[in-house]
Short mmCIF file of C-alpha atoms in Angstrom, two decimals:
data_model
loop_
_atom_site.label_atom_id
_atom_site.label_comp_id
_atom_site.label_asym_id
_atom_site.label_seq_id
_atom_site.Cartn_x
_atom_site.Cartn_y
_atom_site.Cartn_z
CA UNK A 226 -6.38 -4.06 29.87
CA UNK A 227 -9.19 -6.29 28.79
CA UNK A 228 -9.82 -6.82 25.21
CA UNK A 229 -11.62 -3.84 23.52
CA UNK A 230 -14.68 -3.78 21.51
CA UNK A 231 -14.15 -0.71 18.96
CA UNK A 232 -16.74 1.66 18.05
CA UNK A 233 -17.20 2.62 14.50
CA UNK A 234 -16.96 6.47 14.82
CA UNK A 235 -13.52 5.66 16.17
CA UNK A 236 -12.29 3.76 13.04
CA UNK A 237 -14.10 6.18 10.81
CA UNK A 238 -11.53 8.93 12.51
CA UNK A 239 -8.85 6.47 11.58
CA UNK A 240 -9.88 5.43 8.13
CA UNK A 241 -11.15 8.83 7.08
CA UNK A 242 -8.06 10.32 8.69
CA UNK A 243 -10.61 13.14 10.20
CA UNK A 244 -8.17 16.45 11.28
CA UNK A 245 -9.71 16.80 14.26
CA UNK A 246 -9.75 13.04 15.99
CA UNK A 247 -7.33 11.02 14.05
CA UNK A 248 -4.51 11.54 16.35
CA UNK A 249 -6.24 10.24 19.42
CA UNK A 250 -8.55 7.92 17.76
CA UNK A 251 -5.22 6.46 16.05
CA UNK A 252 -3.13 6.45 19.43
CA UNK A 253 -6.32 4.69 21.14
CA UNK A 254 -6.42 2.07 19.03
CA UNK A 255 -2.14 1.11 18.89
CA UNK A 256 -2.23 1.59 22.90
CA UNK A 257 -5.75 -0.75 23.00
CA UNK A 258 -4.14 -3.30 20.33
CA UNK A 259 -0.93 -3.27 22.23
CA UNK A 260 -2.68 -4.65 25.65
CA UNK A 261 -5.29 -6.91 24.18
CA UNK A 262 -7.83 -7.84 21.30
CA UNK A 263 -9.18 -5.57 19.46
CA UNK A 264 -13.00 -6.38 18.66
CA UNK A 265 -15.95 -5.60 16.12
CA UNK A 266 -19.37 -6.95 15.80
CA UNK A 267 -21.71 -7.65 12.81
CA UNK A 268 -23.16 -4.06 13.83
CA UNK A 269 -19.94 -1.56 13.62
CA UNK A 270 -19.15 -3.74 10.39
CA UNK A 271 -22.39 -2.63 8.88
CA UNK A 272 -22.16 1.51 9.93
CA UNK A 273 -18.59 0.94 8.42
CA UNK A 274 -19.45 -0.95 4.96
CA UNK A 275 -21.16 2.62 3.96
CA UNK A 276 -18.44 3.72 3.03
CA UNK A 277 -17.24 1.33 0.54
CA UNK A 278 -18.03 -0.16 -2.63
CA UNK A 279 -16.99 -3.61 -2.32
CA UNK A 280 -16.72 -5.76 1.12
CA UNK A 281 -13.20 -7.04 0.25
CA UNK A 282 -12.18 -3.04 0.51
CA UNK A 283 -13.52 -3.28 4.36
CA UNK A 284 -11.76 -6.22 4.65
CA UNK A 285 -8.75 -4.90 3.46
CA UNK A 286 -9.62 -1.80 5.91
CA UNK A 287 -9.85 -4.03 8.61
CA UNK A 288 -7.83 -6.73 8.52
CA UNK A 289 -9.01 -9.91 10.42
CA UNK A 290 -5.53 -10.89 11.85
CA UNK A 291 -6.26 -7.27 13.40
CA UNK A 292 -9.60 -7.18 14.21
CA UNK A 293 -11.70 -9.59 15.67
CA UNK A 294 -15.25 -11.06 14.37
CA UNK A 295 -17.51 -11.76 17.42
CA UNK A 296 -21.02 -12.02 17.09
CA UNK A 297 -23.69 -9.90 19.00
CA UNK A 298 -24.88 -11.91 21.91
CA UNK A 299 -28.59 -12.44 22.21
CA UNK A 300 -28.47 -11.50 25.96
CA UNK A 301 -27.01 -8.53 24.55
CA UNK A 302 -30.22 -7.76 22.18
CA UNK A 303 -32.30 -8.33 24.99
CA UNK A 304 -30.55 -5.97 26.96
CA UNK A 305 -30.38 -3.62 23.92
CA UNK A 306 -33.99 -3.61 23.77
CA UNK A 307 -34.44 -2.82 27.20
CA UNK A 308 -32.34 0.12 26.69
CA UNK A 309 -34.61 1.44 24.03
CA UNK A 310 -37.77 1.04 25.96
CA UNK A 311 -35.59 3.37 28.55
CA UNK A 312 -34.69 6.01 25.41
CA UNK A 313 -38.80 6.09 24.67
CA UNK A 314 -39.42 7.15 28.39
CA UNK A 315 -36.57 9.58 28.51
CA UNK A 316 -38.18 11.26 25.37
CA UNK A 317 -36.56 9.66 22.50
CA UNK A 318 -38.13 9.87 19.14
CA UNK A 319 -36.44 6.90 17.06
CA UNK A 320 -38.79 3.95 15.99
CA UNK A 321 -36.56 1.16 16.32
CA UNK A 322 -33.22 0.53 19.13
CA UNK A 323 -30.68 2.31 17.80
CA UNK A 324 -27.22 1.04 17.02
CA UNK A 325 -25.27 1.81 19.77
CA UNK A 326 -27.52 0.39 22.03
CA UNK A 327 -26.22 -2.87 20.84
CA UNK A 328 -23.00 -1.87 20.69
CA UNK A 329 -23.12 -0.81 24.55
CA UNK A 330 -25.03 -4.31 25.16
CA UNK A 331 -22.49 -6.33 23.68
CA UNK A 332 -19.87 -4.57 25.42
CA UNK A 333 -21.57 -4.83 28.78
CA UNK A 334 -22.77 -8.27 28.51
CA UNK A 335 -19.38 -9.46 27.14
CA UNK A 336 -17.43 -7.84 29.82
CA UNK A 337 -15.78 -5.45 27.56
CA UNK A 338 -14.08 -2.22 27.40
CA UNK A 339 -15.43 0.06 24.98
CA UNK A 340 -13.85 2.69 22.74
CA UNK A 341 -15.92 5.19 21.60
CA UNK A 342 -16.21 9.20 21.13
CA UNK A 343 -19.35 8.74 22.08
CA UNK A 344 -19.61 8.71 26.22
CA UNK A 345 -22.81 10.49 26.73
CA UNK A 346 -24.92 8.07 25.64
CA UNK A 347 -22.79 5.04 26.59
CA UNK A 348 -22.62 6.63 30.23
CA UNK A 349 -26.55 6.73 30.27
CA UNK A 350 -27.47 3.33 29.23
CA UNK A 351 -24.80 1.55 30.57
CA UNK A 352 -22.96 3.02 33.52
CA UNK A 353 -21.23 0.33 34.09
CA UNK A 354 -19.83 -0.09 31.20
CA UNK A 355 -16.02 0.27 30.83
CA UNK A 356 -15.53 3.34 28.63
CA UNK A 357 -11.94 4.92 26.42
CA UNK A 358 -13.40 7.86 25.68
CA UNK A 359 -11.65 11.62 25.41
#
């Protein structure tokens, strides 16, 4: 398996320990970890720090020897911005790219899997894009 860039709604089911996803999110991320690296970027680590007070509590949540830091790469803002001007045509009412297109960038630019709950959008923008999803 190739190393795994992690989408936030899929640690939120983990840290949150949601009753309806945290089996598979959890079993995702052990069979992901188990085959290669598992990855965040600066953007997941913000949609995550919501929910804490203090950044060494998201540390502690996700430990680094656990979860890689890798930058967003700027071919993969570029591309992210391309995807938005897409999102406009198709209708889209949002002012600004939204987050997961540069979470689906970075995956697809990287040459990463990604694991999300979130396919339909993924599977839009970027159908080439390696997806985990349910």
């Amino acid at each position: 398996m190739a190393d795994v860039l992690v989408d936030s709604n899929v640690l939120l089911d983990v840290l949150e320990e949601d009753a309806h996803w945290y089996a598979w999110s959890s079993a995702q991320l052990q069979k992901a970890a188990d085959q290669g690296v598992l990855i965040i970027n600066p953007i997941i680590y913000a949609e995550l720090s919501i929910g804490f007070k203090r950044i060494e509590e998201l540390e502690q949540a996700l430990p680094a020897e656990f979860f890689q830091r890798v930058p967003v790469p700027w071919e993969a803002a570029f591309l992210a911005g391309k995807c938005f001007i897409r999102y406009r045509k198709l209708g889209g009412t949002k002012s600004s790219p939204l987050p997961d297109f540069f979470i689906g960038a970075h995956a697809a630019v990287a040459g990463l899997t990604l694991l999300t709950r979130d396919a339909a959008r993924y599977r839009t923008y970027f159908p080439s894009l390696t997806l985990i999803t349910p």
